Amino acid sequence: MPRKLCDRCDRPENVCLCAHLVNLQAPCKVLILQHPSEQKQALATVPILQKCLSPLQVWVGEDFCEHQDLSVLLKNKEQCRVLFPSEHCVELDVSENNVQGSGGEHENVDTLIVLDGTWRKAKKIWHLNPWLHDFPGIVLKNAPPSQYQIRASNISGGVSTLEAIALYCNYLSGGTQFYALNKPFRAMIDMQIASMGEEVFKAHYLNK
C-alpha cells in the first residue's frame, strides 16, 4: 500500500517537512533546468525550493531548444546568469565575509539559470542547449562545505542545487537570509540519517 503523502509538502507523513518550510522572495527569478532523472530522486532538493522560494520555475528535460518560453529568455541575455563552469564564466566569492553588506546587489540580474542533475547529466544539458553558452556564466568560489551528506558526489567542493541557489541569492542581496533554506534541507537530511541508522550512515556516507 502506498504511503500517505502530506497535502502540503508532498512527502510521506512520517518524514513531513511542513514544520521546517520557509517562505522567501528571491532577489531575481530562478529558473531550474532539471534532468528528468532527478524527478525520481526521493532526496532531491528542488521540491524543497518549490515550496520555499519564489519566483521559481522548473523546466524538466534535456533539450530545451524548442521550449515555449525560451524566446523570452533570449531577449534578455545580459540580465541572465547561468550557474555552470564554462570557459568564460566569472568566479563569485560567496564566502560569508564577502557577501554581508556588499555582495552583488549592484548587479542587474533578472534571472538565474541553474542546471539540476548529476555532473554528467548537467553537462549533457549544457551541450544539448548551445543557447546557454551565449549567456553570462558564473561559478561560486569559497562556498562552505556541502551539507548534502546523503548523496554521493565526485565533484570536489560541489554543493546541491538548493545550496547553490541560496549562496547566489545571498550574494545578490548582500545578506545571509537565504541560509534559511538550509532549515528544511537539513531536516530532510537528518530524517534520512535517522531512518537508515547512524552506523549505516557512517559506513556508507560519512567522509565519502
Short mmCIF file of C-alpha atoms in Angstrom, two decimals, residues 4-13 16-18 21 51:
data_model
loop_
_atom_site.label_atom_id
_atom_site.label_comp_id
_atom_site.label_asym_id
_atom_site.label_seq_id
_atom_site.Cartn_x
_atom_site.Cartn_y
_atom_site.Cartn_z
CA LYS A 4 0.07 8.54 2.58
CA LEU A 5 1.55 11.86 1.45
CA CYS A 6 1.29 15.17 3.24
CA ASP A 7 -1.01 17.54 1.35
CA ARG A 8 1.36 20.49 1.75
CA CYS A 9 4.92 19.22 1.32
CA ASP A 10 4.05 16.14 -0.79
CA ARG A 11 6.28 13.89 1.29
CA PRO A 12 5.30 10.76 3.25
CA GLU A 13 3.69 11.84 6.50
CA CYS A 16 6.84 15.57 6.62
CA LEU A 17 8.81 18.82 6.30
CA CYS A 18 5.97 21.29 6.88
CA LEU A 21 9.40 25.13 5.47
CA LYS A 51 7.83 25.05 -1.53
#
